[in-house]
mmCIF file of C-alpha atoms in Angstrom:
data_model
loop_
_atom_site.group_PDB
_atom_site.id
_atom_site.type_symbol
_atom_site.label_atom_id
_atom_site.label_comp_id
_atom_site.label_asym_id
_atom_site.label_seq_id
_atom_site.Cartn_x
_atom_site.Cartn_y
_atom_site.Cartn_z
ATOM 1 C CA MET N 1 -2.028 -2.762 45.588
ATOM 2 C CA ASN N 2 1.748 -2.747 46.231
ATOM 3 C CA ILE N 3 4.006 0.041 45.001
ATOM 4 C CA PRO N 4 6.122 -2.025 42.554
ATOM 5 C CA PHE N 5 3.011 -3.331 40.801
ATOM 6 C CA LEU N 6 1.566 0.180 40.621
ATOM 7 C CA LEU N 7 4.758 1.473 39.020
ATOM 8 C CA TYR N 8 4.663 -1.411 36.544
ATOM 9 C CA LEU N 9 1.052 -0.614 35.633
ATOM 10 C CA VAL N 10 1.933 3.044 35.064
ATOM 11 C CA SER N 11 4.787 2.042 32.769
ATOM 12 C CA VAL N 12 2.472 -0.188 30.713
ATOM 13 C CA ILE N 13 -0.050 2.626 30.300
ATOM 14 C CA ALA N 14 2.723 5.013 29.299
ATOM 15 C CA SER N 15 3.967 2.594 26.663
ATOM 16 C CA LEU N 16 0.449 2.300 25.284
ATOM 17 C CA ILE N 17 0.148 6.052 24.904
ATOM 18 C CA GLY N 18 3.574 6.451 23.406
ATOM 19 C CA SER N 19 3.665 3.585 20.938
ATOM 20 C CA GLY N 20 0.095 3.275 19.730
ATOM 21 C CA GLY N 21 -0.415 -0.213 21.101
ATOM 22 C CA ALA N 22 0.421 -2.584 23.890
ATOM 23 C CA PHE N 23 1.916 -5.173 21.611
ATOM 24 C CA SER N 24 4.572 -3.220 19.717
ATOM 25 C CA VAL N 25 7.353 -5.283 21.326
ATOM 26 C CA ARG N 26 5.996 -8.674 20.167
ATOM 27 C CA HIS N 27 8.151 -10.465 17.597
ATOM 28 C CA ASP N 28 6.647 -13.949 17.654
ATOM 29 C CA LEU N 29 3.294 -13.504 15.925
ATOM 30 C CA PHE N 30 4.373 -13.474 12.289
ATOM 31 C CA PRO N 31 7.507 -13.792 10.105
ATOM 32 C CA ASP N 32 9.922 -10.974 10.890
ATOM 33 C CA ILE N 33 10.982 -10.457 7.271
ATOM 34 C CA VAL N 34 9.967 -6.858 6.640
ATOM 35 C CA ASP N 35 12.298 -4.700 4.543
ATOM 36 C CA THR N 36 12.671 -1.331 6.280
ATOM 37 C CA SER N 37 15.726 -0.145 4.338
ATOM 38 C CA HIS N 38 13.685 2.690 2.806
ATOM 39 C CA ALA N 39 11.648 3.549 5.902
ATOM 40 C CA SER N 40 12.309 5.878 8.804
ATOM 41 C CA PRO N 41 12.821 4.163 12.194
ATOM 42 C CA PRO N 42 9.594 5.694 13.589
ATOM 43 C CA ALA N 43 7.642 4.333 10.605
ATOM 44 C CA ALA N 44 9.157 0.873 11.044
ATOM 45 C CA LYS N 45 8.240 0.893 14.739
ATOM 46 C CA PHE N 46 4.735 2.192 14.053
ATOM 47 C CA PHE N 47 3.864 -0.490 11.528
ATOM 48 C CA HIS N 48 5.328 -3.286 13.616
ATOM 49 C CA GLY N 49 2.910 -2.267 16.352
ATOM 50 C CA TYR N 50 0.069 -1.829 13.860
ATOM 51 C CA PHE N 51 0.391 -5.325 12.423
ATOM 52 C CA THR N 52 1.005 -6.855 15.828
ATOM 53 C CA ALA N 53 -2.278 -5.452 17.120
ATOM 54 C CA LYS N 54 -4.083 -6.564 13.957
ATOM 55 C CA SER N 55 -2.591 -10.060 14.172
ATOM 56 C CA LEU N 56 -3.722 -10.345 17.779
ATOM 57 C CA HIS N 57 -7.270 -9.620 16.535
ATOM 58 C CA ASN N 58 -7.574 -6.891 19.147
ATOM 59 C CA ALA N 59 -9.770 -4.206 17.625
ATOM 60 C CA THR N 60 -9.205 -1.766 20.498
ATOM 61 C CA TRP N 61 -5.438 -1.638 20.104
ATOM 62 C CA TRP N 62 -5.596 -1.768 16.324
ATOM 63 C CA LEU N 63 -7.927 1.235 16.267
ATOM 64 C CA ASN N 64 -5.494 3.139 18.472
ATOM 65 C CA PHE N 65 -3.189 3.452 15.466
ATOM 66 C CA PHE N 66 -5.841 5.515 13.646
ATOM 67 C CA HIS N 67 -6.485 9.197 14.256
ATOM 68 C CA PRO N 68 -9.305 9.737 16.764
ATOM 69 C CA MET N 69 -10.855 12.617 14.811
ATOM 70 C CA GLN N 70 -9.953 12.122 11.149
ATOM 71 C CA ILE N 71 -9.918 8.762 9.388
ATOM 72 C CA VAL N 72 -11.038 7.235 6.097
ATOM 73 C CA TYR N 73 -10.270 3.665 5.065
ATOM 74 C CA TYR N 74 -10.931 2.237 1.598
ATOM 75 C CA ASP N 75 -10.418 -1.046 -0.190
ATOM 76 C CA ALA N 76 -9.849 0.016 -3.784
ATOM 77 C CA THR N 77 -10.302 -3.503 -5.138
ATOM 78 C CA LEU N 78 -13.668 -4.185 -3.521
ATOM 79 C CA GLY N 79 -14.776 -0.581 -3.883
ATOM 80 C CA ILE N 80 -15.876 -0.335 -0.269
ATOM 81 C CA GLY N 81 -14.942 2.270 2.298
ATOM 82 C CA PHE N 82 -15.355 3.550 5.801
ATOM 83 C CA PRO N 83 -15.472 7.355 5.663
ATOM 84 C CA SER N 84 -15.751 7.825 9.436
ATOM 85 C CA ARG N 85 -14.182 6.468 12.598
ATOM 86 C CA SER N 86 -17.518 5.220 13.928
ATOM 87 C CA LEU N 87 -17.982 2.963 10.893
ATOM 88 C CA LEU N 88 -14.406 1.755 11.202
ATOM 89 C CA VAL N 89 -14.845 0.918 14.891
ATOM 90 C CA THR N 90 -17.970 -1.145 14.226
ATOM 91 C CA THR N 91 -16.367 -2.963 11.306
ATOM 92 C CA PHE N 92 -13.087 -3.751 13.074
ATOM 93 C CA ILE N 93 -14.889 -5.147 16.111
ATOM 94 C CA GLU N 94 -17.110 -7.374 13.970
ATOM 95 C CA LEU N 95 -14.240 -8.570 11.780
ATOM 96 C CA THR N 96 -11.780 -9.412 14.527
ATOM 97 C CA GLN N 97 -14.377 -11.439 16.409
ATOM 98 C CA GLU N 98 -14.810 -13.697 13.372
ATOM 99 C CA TRP N 99 -11.166 -14.197 12.394
ATOM 100 C CA PRO N 100 -9.593 -17.658 12.783
ATOM 101 C CA LYS N 101 -7.211 -17.884 15.717
ATOM 102 C CA ASN N 102 -4.045 -18.401 13.678
ATOM 103 C CA ALA N 103 -4.769 -15.859 10.927
ATOM 104 C CA THR N 104 -2.273 -13.006 10.858
ATOM 105 C CA SER N 105 -1.310 -9.908 8.915
ATOM 106 C CA TYR N 106 2.315 -8.854 8.544
ATOM 107 C CA PRO N 107 4.411 -6.340 6.581
ATOM 108 C CA LEU N 108 6.786 -7.236 3.772
ATOM 109 C CA GLN N 109 8.117 -3.765 3.032
ATOM 110 C CA ILE N 110 7.687 -0.270 4.422
ATOM 111 C CA LEU N 111 8.526 2.781 2.315
ATOM 112 C CA GLY N 112 8.391 6.303 3.738
ATOM 113 C CA ASP N 113 7.926 7.867 7.127
ATOM 114 C CA THR N 114 5.211 8.927 9.556
ATOM 115 C CA SER N 115 4.067 11.752 7.301
ATOM 116 C CA SER N 116 3.026 9.331 4.564
ATOM 117 C CA ALA N 117 4.055 5.847 3.543
ATOM 118 C CA VAL N 118 3.513 2.932 1.190
ATOM 119 C CA VAL N 119 3.273 -0.506 2.819
ATOM 120 C CA HIS N 120 3.382 -3.933 1.188
ATOM 121 C CA TYR N 121 1.835 -6.583 3.419
ATOM 122 C CA VAL N 122 0.124 -9.979 3.612
ATOM 123 C CA ASP N 123 -3.250 -10.991 5.034
ATOM 124 C CA THR N 124 -3.106 -14.750 5.575
ATOM 125 C CA PRO N 125 -6.064 -16.994 4.638
ATOM 126 C CA GLY N 126 -9.083 -16.536 6.849
ATOM 127 C CA LEU N 127 -8.830 -12.816 7.468
ATOM 128 C CA PHE N 128 -10.624 -11.806 4.288
ATOM 129 C CA GLY N 129 -11.770 -14.946 2.522
ATOM 130 C CA ALA N 130 -10.180 -18.328 1.946
ATOM 131 C CA ALA N 131 -7.137 -17.079 0.031
ATOM 132 C CA GLU N 132 -4.285 -14.877 1.135
ATOM 133 C CA ILE N 133 -4.264 -11.247 0.038
ATOM 134 C CA ARG N 134 -1.053 -9.394 -0.783
ATOM 135 C CA SER N 135 -1.748 -5.675 -0.719
ATOM 136 C CA ILE N 136 0.154 -2.474 -1.224
ATOM 137 C CA SER N 137 -1.413 0.319 0.793
ATOM 138 C CA ALA N 138 -1.262 4.089 0.728
ATOM 139 C CA VAL N 139 -1.095 5.488 4.257
ATOM 140 C CA ASP N 140 -1.379 9.141 5.305
ATOM 141 C CA PHE N 141 -0.679 10.391 8.818
ATOM 142 C CA ARG N 142 -1.520 13.246 11.122
ATOM 143 C CA ASP N 143 -0.065 13.601 14.622
ATOM 144 C CA GLY N 144 1.512 10.164 14.303
ATOM 145 C CA LYS N 145 -1.802 8.425 13.539
ATOM 146 C CA VAL N 146 -3.318 7.104 10.315
ATOM 147 C CA THR N 147 -5.801 9.489 8.705
ATOM 148 C CA ARG N 148 -6.259 7.698 5.385
ATOM 149 C CA GLN N 149 -5.514 4.167 4.274
ATOM 150 C CA VAL N 150 -6.292 2.674 0.886
ATOM 151 C CA ASP N 151 -5.545 -0.976 0.115
ATOM 152 C CA TYR N 152 -4.746 -2.081 -3.435
ATOM 153 C CA TRP N 153 -4.519 -5.725 -4.500
ATOM 154 C CA ASP N 154 -5.248 -8.040 -7.410
ATOM 155 C CA GLY N 155 -8.745 -9.449 -7.011
ATOM 156 C CA ARG N 156 -8.583 -12.199 -9.640
ATOM 157 C CA ARG N 157 -7.923 -14.997 -7.146
ATOM 158 C CA ASN N 158 -10.130 -13.597 -4.425
ATOM 159 C CA PRO N 159 -13.696 -13.365 -5.764
ATOM 160 C CA ASP N 160 -15.867 -11.548 -3.261
ATOM 161 C CA ASP N 161 -19.589 -10.925 -3.490
ATOM 162 C CA THR N 162 -19.195 -7.926 -1.162
ATOM 163 C CA ALA N 163 -17.595 -5.859 -3.923
ATOM 164 C CA SER N 164 -19.487 -2.691 -4.760
ATOM 165 C CA PRO N 165 -21.135 -2.350 -8.173
ATOM 166 C CA ASN N 166 -19.533 0.245 -10.410
ATOM 167 C CA SER N 167 -22.421 2.644 -9.794
ATOM 168 C CA GLN N 168 -21.522 2.730 -6.084
ATOM 169 C CA TYR N 169 -17.735 2.755 -6.413
ATOM 170 C CA PRO N 170 -16.096 5.411 -4.156
ATOM 171 C CA TYR N 171 -14.188 7.068 -6.970
ATOM 172 C CA GLY N 172 -12.304 9.628 -4.880
ATOM 173 C CA LEU N 173 -10.992 7.034 -2.386
ATOM 174 C CA GLY N 174 -10.803 9.740 0.253
ATOM 175 C CA VAL N 175 -7.907 11.644 -1.279
ATOM 176 C CA GLU N 176 -9.762 14.927 -0.759
ATOM 177 C CA THR N 177 -9.678 14.408 3.025
ATOM 178 C CA VAL N 178 -5.887 14.677 3.383
ATOM 179 C CA ASP N 179 -3.070 16.970 2.369
ATOM 180 C CA GLU N 180 -0.085 15.646 0.468
ATOM 181 C CA HIS N 181 3.057 15.312 2.587
ATOM 182 C CA ALA N 182 5.415 13.464 0.265
ATOM 183 C CA ALA N 183 9.040 14.597 0.236
ATOM 184 C CA PRO N 184 9.841 16.981 -2.649
ATOM 185 C CA GLU N 185 12.199 14.426 -4.196
ATOM 186 C CA MET N 186 9.563 11.700 -4.181
ATOM 187 C CA ASN N 187 6.918 14.085 -5.460
ATOM 188 C CA ARG N 188 9.143 15.155 -8.346
ATOM 189 C CA THR N 189 10.089 11.617 -9.359
ATOM 190 C CA ALA N 190 6.502 10.363 -9.160
ATOM 191 C CA HIS N 191 5.190 13.198 -11.319
ATOM 192 C CA GLN N 192 8.019 12.835 -13.850
ATOM 193 C CA LEU N 193 7.457 9.105 -14.117
ATOM 194 C CA ASN N 194 3.694 9.397 -14.475
ATOM 195 C CA ALA N 195 4.105 12.128 -17.090
ATOM 196 C CA ALA N 196 6.450 9.938 -19.130
ATOM 197 C CA LEU N 197 4.267 6.846 -18.824
ATOM 198 C CA THR N 198 1.025 8.626 -19.660
ATOM 199 C CA ALA N 199 2.679 10.196 -22.721
ATOM 200 C CA ASN N 200 3.932 6.796 -23.937
ATOM 201 C CA ASP N 201 7.495 8.114 -23.674
ATOM 202 C CA SER N 202 9.418 4.963 -22.814
ATOM 203 C CA ASP N 203 12.819 6.645 -23.128
ATOM 204 C CA ALA N 204 11.939 9.408 -20.659
ATOM 205 C CA ALA N 205 10.511 6.868 -18.240
ATOM 206 C CA ALA N 206 13.540 4.578 -18.435
ATOM 207 C CA ALA N 207 15.870 7.528 -17.819
ATOM 208 C CA LEU N 208 14.411 7.853 -14.303
ATOM 209 C CA PHE N 209 15.753 4.408 -13.320
ATOM 210 C CA SER N 210 19.183 3.419 -12.062
ATOM 211 C CA TYR N 211 21.223 1.079 -14.243
ATOM 212 C CA ASP N 212 20.477 -2.018 -12.134
ATOM 213 C CA ALA N 213 16.868 -1.108 -11.359
ATOM 214 C CA ILE N 214 14.050 -3.640 -11.040
ATOM 215 C CA TRP N 215 10.511 -3.259 -12.405
ATOM 216 C CA MET N 216 7.836 -5.569 -10.962
ATOM 217 C CA ASP N 217 4.144 -5.766 -11.792
ATOM 218 C CA LEU N 218 2.536 -7.965 -9.127
ATOM 219 C CA THR N 219 -0.720 -8.270 -11.051
ATOM 220 C CA LEU N 220 0.914 -9.452 -14.269
ATOM 221 C CA ARG N 221 3.553 -11.454 -12.327
ATOM 222 C CA THR N 222 6.271 -9.867 -14.453
ATOM 223 C CA ARG N 223 9.761 -8.654 -13.570
ATOM 224 C CA GLN N 224 12.297 -6.697 -15.607
ATOM 225 C CA GLU N 225 15.889 -6.266 -14.437
ATOM 226 C CA GLY N 226 18.172 -3.430 -15.500
ATOM 227 C CA GLN N 227 17.457 -0.060 -17.068
ATOM 228 C CA PRO N 228 17.994 -1.259 -20.668
ATOM 229 C CA ALA N 229 15.519 -4.130 -20.216
ATOM 230 C CA ILE N 230 13.021 -1.800 -18.555
ATOM 231 C CA GLY N 231 13.258 0.587 -21.485
ATOM 232 C CA ARG N 232 12.722 -2.181 -24.026
ATOM 233 C CA TYR N 233 9.791 -3.564 -22.037
ATOM 234 C CA LEU N 234 8.108 -0.162 -21.934
ATOM 235 C CA GLN N 235 8.544 0.227 -25.681
ATOM 236 C CA ARG N 236 6.604 -3.003 -26.148
ATOM 237 C CA ALA N 237 3.987 -2.756 -23.401
ATOM 238 C CA LEU N 238 3.458 0.827 -22.304
ATOM 239 C CA ALA N 239 0.480 1.589 -24.532
ATOM 240 C CA GLY N 240 -1.507 -1.265 -22.973
ATOM 241 C CA LEU N 241 -0.563 -0.920 -19.315
ATOM 242 C CA PRO N 242 -3.314 0.625 -17.148
ATOM 243 C CA TYR N 243 -0.801 2.973 -15.497
ATOM 244 C CA GLY N 244 0.547 3.959 -18.898
ATOM 245 C CA SER N 245 -1.132 5.923 -21.668
ATOM 246 C CA GLY N 246 -3.541 8.523 -20.276
ATOM 247 C CA ALA N 247 -3.312 7.427 -16.633
ATOM 248 C CA THR N 248 -3.933 10.057 -13.951
ATOM 249 C CA LEU N 249 -1.734 10.496 -10.904
ATOM 250 C CA ARG N 250 -3.979 10.642 -7.843
ATOM 251 C CA HIS N 251 -1.752 11.073 -4.772
ATOM 252 C CA VAL N 252 1.965 10.895 -3.906
ATOM 253 C CA LEU N 253 3.315 9.491 -0.650
ATOM 254 C CA GLY N 254 6.633 8.835 1.032
ATOM 255 C CA SER N 255 10.055 10.178 1.852
ATOM 256 C CA ILE N 256 13.297 10.899 0.019
ATOM 257 C CA GLN N 257 14.108 7.177 0.312
ATOM 258 C CA GLY N 258 10.879 5.520 -0.698
ATOM 259 C CA GLY N 259 7.169 5.872 -1.229
ATOM 260 C CA GLY N 260 5.075 5.888 -4.366
ATOM 261 C CA TYR N 261 1.906 7.143 -5.966
ATOM 262 C CA GLU N 262 -1.708 6.150 -6.538
ATOM 263 C CA TRP N 263 -3.082 6.287 -10.067
ATOM 264 C CA GLU N 264 -6.262 5.885 -12.088
ATOM 265 C CA ALA N 265 -6.442 4.302 -15.548
ATOM 266 C CA GLU N 266 -7.733 6.314 -18.480
ATOM 267 C CA GLY N 267 -11.373 5.670 -19.300
ATOM 268 C CA ASN N 268 -11.982 3.363 -16.334
ATOM 269 C CA SER N 269 -12.261 5.145 -13.007
ATOM 270 C CA THR N 270 -12.761 1.838 -11.162
ATOM 271 C CA LEU N 271 -9.383 0.555 -12.397
ATOM 272 C CA ASN N 272 -7.015 2.048 -9.849
ATOM 273 C CA GLY N 273 -3.615 1.036 -8.605
ATOM 274 C CA ILE N 274 -0.555 2.008 -6.656
ATOM 275 C CA THR N 275 3.089 2.114 -7.683
ATOM 276 C CA ALA N 276 5.740 1.773 -4.978
ATOM 277 C CA LEU N 277 9.093 3.451 -5.613
ATOM 278 C CA GLU N 278 12.505 2.993 -4.014
ATOM 279 C CA LEU N 279 14.986 5.807 -4.684
ATOM 280 C CA ASP N 280 18.764 5.999 -4.461
ATOM 281 C CA GLY N 281 20.795 8.977 -3.266
ATOM 282 C CA SER N 282 20.586 10.574 -6.708
ATOM 283 C CA GLY N 283 16.810 10.350 -6.834
ATOM 284 C CA LEU N 284 16.793 7.553 -9.411
ATOM 285 C CA VAL N 285 14.354 4.667 -9.059
ATOM 286 C CA THR N 286 16.090 1.461 -7.954
ATOM 287 C CA GLN N 287 12.902 -0.586 -7.762
ATOM 288 C CA LEU N 288 9.322 -0.111 -8.928
ATOM 289 C CA THR N 289 6.563 -2.414 -7.681
ATOM 290 C CA THR N 290 3.005 -1.914 -8.835
ATOM 291 C CA VAL N 291 -0.299 -3.669 -8.192
ATOM 292 C CA TRP N 292 -3.832 -3.196 -9.514
ATOM 293 C CA ASP N 293 -7.033 -5.192 -9.815
ATOM 294 C CA GLY N 294 -6.640 -7.552 -12.753
ATOM 295 C CA SER N 295 -10.268 -8.648 -12.434
ATOM 296 C CA ARG N 296 -11.258 -5.360 -14.066
ATOM 297 C CA MET N 297 -9.458 -6.339 -17.278
ATOM 298 C CA SER N 298 -10.307 -9.187 -19.649
ATOM 299 C CA ASP N 299 -8.318 -12.420 -19.624
ATOM 300 C CA SER N 300 -7.197 -11.864 -23.198
ATOM 301 C CA SER N 301 -5.894 -8.373 -22.404
ATOM 302 C CA LEU N 302 -3.982 -9.656 -19.389
ATOM 303 C CA GLN N 303 -2.474 -12.510 -21.374
ATOM 304 C CA ALA N 304 -1.404 -10.120 -24.113
ATOM 305 C CA LEU N 305 0.346 -7.874 -21.580
ATOM 306 C CA VAL N 306 2.113 -10.832 -19.983
ATOM 307 C CA ALA N 307 3.337 -11.948 -23.405
ATOM 308 C CA LEU N 308 4.875 -8.518 -23.954
ATOM 309 C CA SER N 309 7.131 -9.047 -20.945
ATOM 310 C CA ILE N 310 9.092 -11.642 -22.933
ATOM 311 C CA GLU N 311 12.045 -10.311 -24.902
ATOM 312 C CA PRO N 312 11.585 -10.875 -28.656
#
């Protein structure tokens, strides 16, 4: 083996150790459209490598982004989980071997840092069923590696017979396995917002938003623009929203710039969701994006909530 090639090989190995994957420099696998305006540079780099490895269907490199000693991974919509690394290894290897060649997974938005983050991303058709899945995930870290990931998405268009029955639903979703590392500013805003929503206090909730803020519910396909419109919408709809009256805050994630919180609906511990938050320099919410499993609510209830998004 010649010396130049040996030096090149050493550099490749070093990059693997330092970045979490061999493919973190690839930019041609999926659309490079991710919004990292509310993410730290290390978090943006980490998740680019994460989704590159996943999109290459290389289980070995993908697993390298997870902590070697501490990891739980849950799909809150299907109610299935992998509470150990050994289960995750077996599952990732089996899944990636079956994925269609051109199926990819790529980030749309990253909020937070490498202590904890909220990530909005797409799984294209073929990865997990015939339809695409647009998830928002809660991600906790330790030593620069993922220790807990929970995916939240609307299951109405993705029926799956692998979903767990309610009697086997993993209600804790692994939150007891990690500490909370959200920035104090994010933690305060998340708790204030949840307190206002759960108390049906639309005025207090609206006061936490900037004047030009945006409110989006991906499950209901609704969007409200501006603090006044958000306040009026909450007056109409808050009592019926699953993250409103009586909802429990489960876990807060993210940095001073962005993150969010996981929640559980009152009276239905299988109806969980996540709310992503973008904050401005004053700590006000500039954009809220939430998603939850609409298949756990009746069609009539969903239609009634959608109707409430229309100004009278």
